[in-house]
CSV table of C-alpha atoms in Angstrom, one decimal:
chain,number,residue,atom,x,y,z
A,1,MET,CA,0.0,0.0,0.0
A,2,TYR,CA,1.1,3.5,-0.8
A,3,ILE,CA,1.0,5.9,2.1
A,4,GLN,CA,-0.2,8.8,0.1
A,5,ASP,CA,-3.1,6.7,-1.2
A,6,ILE,CA,-4.1,5.7,2.3
A,7,ILE,CA,-3.9,9.2,3.7
A,8,GLY,CA,-5.7,10.7,0.7
A,9,GLU,CA,-8.6,8.3,1.1
A,10,LEU,CA,-8.9,9.0,4.8
A,11,LEU,CA,-8.8,12.7,4.3
A,12,TYR,CA,-11.4,12.6,1.5
A,13,ILE,CA,-13.8,10.5,3.5
A,14,GLY,CA,-13.4,12.6,6.7
A,15,ILE,CA,-13.7,16.0,5.0
A,16,VAL,CA,-16.7,14.9,2.9
A,17,ALA,CA,-18.4,13.5,6.0
A,18,GLU,CA,-17.9,16.6,8.1
A,19,LYS,CA,-18.9,18.9,5.2
A,20,GLY,CA,-22.2,17.0,5.0
A,21,ARG,CA,-22.7,17.0,8.8
A,22,CYS,CA,-22.0,20.7,9.5
A,23,TYR,CA,-24.3,22.1,6.8
A,24,GLY,CA,-27.7,23.1,7.8
A,25,VAL,CA,-27.7,21.3,11.2
A,26,ARG,CA,-27.9,22.9,14.6
A,27,TRP,CA,-24.5,22.5,16.2
A,28,ARG,CA,-24.8,21.0,19.6
A,29,PHE,CA,-21.9,21.1,22.0
A,30,GLY,CA,-21.2,17.4,21.5
A,31,TYR,CA,-21.0,17.9,17.7
A,32,ARG,CA,-18.5,20.8,18.2
A,33,ARG,CA,-16.3,18.5,20.3
A,34,ILE,CA,-16.5,15.7,17.8
A,35,LEU,CA,-15.8,18.1,14.9
A,36,LYS,CA,-12.8,19.5,16.6
A,37,LYS,CA,-11.4,16.0,17.5
A,38,HIS,CA,-12.0,14.7,13.9
A,39,ILE,CA,-10.4,17.8,12.2
A,40,ILE,CA,-7.4,17.6,14.5
A,41,ALA,CA,-7.0,13.9,13.7
A,42,LEU,CA,-7.3,14.6,10.0
A,43,ASN,CA,-4.8,17.4,10.3
A,44,GLU,CA,-2.3,14.9,11.8
A,45,LEU,CA,-2.8,12.7,8.8
A,46,GLN,CA,-2.3,15.4,6.3
A,47,LYS,CA,1.0,16.4,7.9
A,48,CYS,CA,2.2,12.9,7.0
A,49,LEU,CA,1.7,13.3,3.3
A,50,CYS,CA,5.3,14.7,3.0
A,51,LEU,CA,6.9,12.3,5.5
A,52,THR,CA,9.0,9.3,4.6
A,53,ASN,CA,9.6,7.8,8.1
A,54,GLU,CA,7.7,4.6,8.1
A,55,ASN,CA,7.5,4.3,11.9
A,56,VAL,CA,5.9,7.8,12.2
A,57,LEU,CA,3.5,7.0,9.4
A,58,ASN,CA,2.5,3.7,11.0
A,59,ILE,CA,2.0,5.2,14.4
A,60,THR,CA,-0.1,8.1,12.9
A,61,ILE,CA,-2.4,5.7,11.0
A,62,LYS,CA,-2.8,3.4,14.0
A,63,ASN,CA,-3.6,6.4,16.2
A,64,PHE,CA,-6.2,7.5,13.6
A,65,ILE,CA,-7.8,4.1,13.5
A,66,THR,CA,-7.9,4.1,17.4
A,67,ILE,CA,-9.6,7.4,17.4
A,68,CYS,CA,-12.2,6.1,14.9
A,69,GLU,CA,-12.8,3.0,17.1
A,70,LYS,CA,-13.2,5.0,20.3
A,71,ASN,CA,-15.5,7.7,18.8
A,72,LYS,CA,-18.4,6.0,17.0
A,73,GLU,CA,-19.5,9.4,15.6
A,74,ILE,CA,-16.2,9.7,13.8
A,75,GLY,CA,-15.6,6.0,13.0
A,76,LYS,CA,-19.0,5.4,11.4
A,77,PHE,CA,-17.8,7.1,8.2
A,78,TYR,CA,-14.8,4.8,7.8
A,79,ASP,CA,-15.3,1.2,6.6
A,80,PHE,CA,-11.9,-0.2,7.3
A,81,SER,CA,-11.5,-3.3,5.3
A,82,VAL,CA,-7.9,-3.5,6.5
A,83,LYS,CA,-7.0,-2.5,10.0
A,84,GLN,CA,-3.4,-3.6,10.0
A,85,VAL,CA,-0.9,-1.9,7.6
A,86,ASP,CA,2.0,-4.2,7.2
A,87,GLU,CA,4.1,-2.7,4.5
A,88,LEU,CA,4.0,1.0,3.5
A,89,LYS,CA,5.5,2.3,0.3
A,90,ILE,CA,6.1,5.9,-0.7
A,91,GLY,CA,4.0,6.8,-3.7
A,92,LYS,CA,3.5,9.8,-5.9
A,93,ASN,CA,3.5,13.1,-3.9
A,94,TYR,CA,1.8,16.2,-5.1
A,95,GLU,CA,3.8,19.0,-3.4
A,96,GLU,CA,1.5,21.9,-4.4
A,97,ILE,CA,-1.7,20.0,-3.4
A,98,ASN,CA,-0.1,19.1,-0.1
A,99,GLN,CA,0.8,22.7,0.6
A,100,PHE,CA,-2.7,23.8,-0.3
A,101,ILE,CA,-4.3,21.2,1.9
A,102,ASN,CA,-2.0,22.3,4.8
A,103,GLU,CA,-2.9,26.0,4.3
A,104,LEU,CA,-6.6,25.2,4.3
A,105,PHE,CA,-6.3,23.0,7.4
A,106,CYS,CA,-4.4,25.7,9.3
A,107,ASP,CA,-7.4,28.1,8.7
A,108,LEU,CA,-9.9,25.4,9.5
A,109,LEU,CA,-8.1,24.6,12.8
A,110,LYS,CA,-8.0,28.3,13.8
A,111,GLU,CA,-11.7,28.6,13.2
A,112,ILE,CA,-12.8,25.5,15.1
A,113,LYS,CA,-10.6,26.4,18.1
A,114,LYS,CA,-12.3,29.7,18.6
A,115,LEU,CA,-14.9,30.2,21.3
A,116,TYR,CA,-17.5,31.4,18.8
A,117,ILE,CA,-17.1,29.4,15.7
A,118,ASN,CA,-18.2,30.9,12.3
A,119,LYS,CA,-20.1,27.8,11.1
A,120,ARG,CA,-20.4,29.2,7.6
A,121,LYS,CA,-16.6,29.7,7.4
A,122,VAL,CA,-16.1,26.1,8.6
A,123,TYR,CA,-18.4,24.8,5.9
A,124,ASP,CA,-16.7,27.0,3.2
A,125,LEU,CA,-13.3,25.7,4.2
A,126,LEU,CA,-14.5,22.1,4.1
A,127,SER,CA,-16.2,22.6,0.8
A,128,ALA,CA,-13.0,24.1,-0.7
A,129,LEU,CA,-10.8,21.4,0.9
A,130,HIS,CA,-12.8,18.2,-0.1
A,131,ASN,CA,-11.6,17.8,-3.7
A,132,LEU,CA,-7.9,18.2,-3.0
A,133,PRO,CA,-7.2,14.7,-1.6
A,134,ARG,CA,-8.9,13.1,-4.7
A,135,VAL,CA,-5.6,13.4,-6.6
A,136,TYR,CA,-4.4,10.4,-4.4
A,137,LEU,CA,-7.5,8.2,-5.0
A,138,GLY,CA,-8.0,5.6,-7.7
A,139,ASN,CA,-10.2,2.7,-8.6
A,140,ASP,CA,-7.3,0.2,-8.8
A,141,LYS,CA,-5.5,1.4,-5.6
A,142,GLU,CA,-5.3,-0.8,-2.5
A,143,THR,CA,-6.2,1.3,0.6
A,144,LEU,CA,-7.7,0.8,4.1
A,145,CYS,CA,-11.3,1.5,3.2
A,146,ASP,CA,-11.3,0.4,-0.5
A,147,LEU,CA,-13.2,3.5,-1.4
A,148,LYS,CA,-12.7,2.9,-5.2
A,149,GLN,CA,-13.2,6.6,-5.9
A,150,GLN,CA,-11.9,7.9,-9.2
A,151,ALA,CA,-8.9,10.2,-9.1
A,152,ILE,CA,-8.7,13.6,-10.5
A,153,SER,CA,-5.7,15.6,-11.9
A,154,GLU,CA,-3.9,18.3,-9.9
A,155,GLU,CA,-5.3,20.9,-12.2
A,156,ASP,CA,-8.9,19.7,-11.8
A,157,ALA,CA,-8.5,19.5,-8.0
A,158,ILE,CA,-7.3,23.1,-7.9
A,159,LYS,CA,-10.0,24.2,-10.3
A,160,TYR,CA,-12.8,22.4,-8.3
A,161,THR,CA,-11.4,23.9,-5.1
A,162,PHE,CA,-11.6,27.4,-6.4
A,163,SER,CA,-15.0,26.8,-7.8
A,164,ASN,CA,-16.1,25.9,-4.2
A,165,MET,CA,-14.6,29.0,-2.6
A,166,ASN,CA,-16.3,32.3,-1.9
A,167,THR,CA,-14.6,35.5,-3.0
A,168,SER,CA,-12.7,36.2,0.2
A,169,LEU,CA,-11.2,32.7,0.2
A,170,ARG,CA,-10.3,33.0,-3.6
A,171,LYS,CA,-8.4,36.2,-2.8
A,172,LYS,CA,-6.6,34.7,0.1
A,173,TYR,CA,-5.5,31.6,-1.8
A,174,GLN,CA,-4.9,33.2,-5.3
A,175,SER,CA,-1.3,32.1,-5.2
A,176,PHE,CA,-2.4,28.5,-5.7
A,177,ASN,CA,-4.5,29.3,-8.8
């Protein structure tokens, strides 16, 4: 299994799940806590996209699986067909996409750690973010959840991201366009 494919799949599933959950729903305190825990766990995964240390990668993935098992509200979105990752290989890495994901996650984390969360901004950031990990997906790739989602090109990922942004986010991230 390629580490980038695994992380890309987990990021995609998690971001799409939270994007769907946070839209149009009254946010209870419990959901805010779950959202924060889930986004922090996803952020730890996305940081691993650029790493090559297999021990750190294995520990991070195992920690994420543990978080999913302990928190049913998070784990219900991940259908792990494989829970043990024996051999990890380094696959294709998309540096610009990784940097863009990191920037968006930094803004998302800042927002969810605030006392008064701007729910619309959280939704906008999740909407912008959700297509970027798709560059790592593929129908023929072996991953933890066997999502079998079709991959998209870097150019399409960036184009879709900007089409899901409001004007203030487009201005802020224009360097990626």
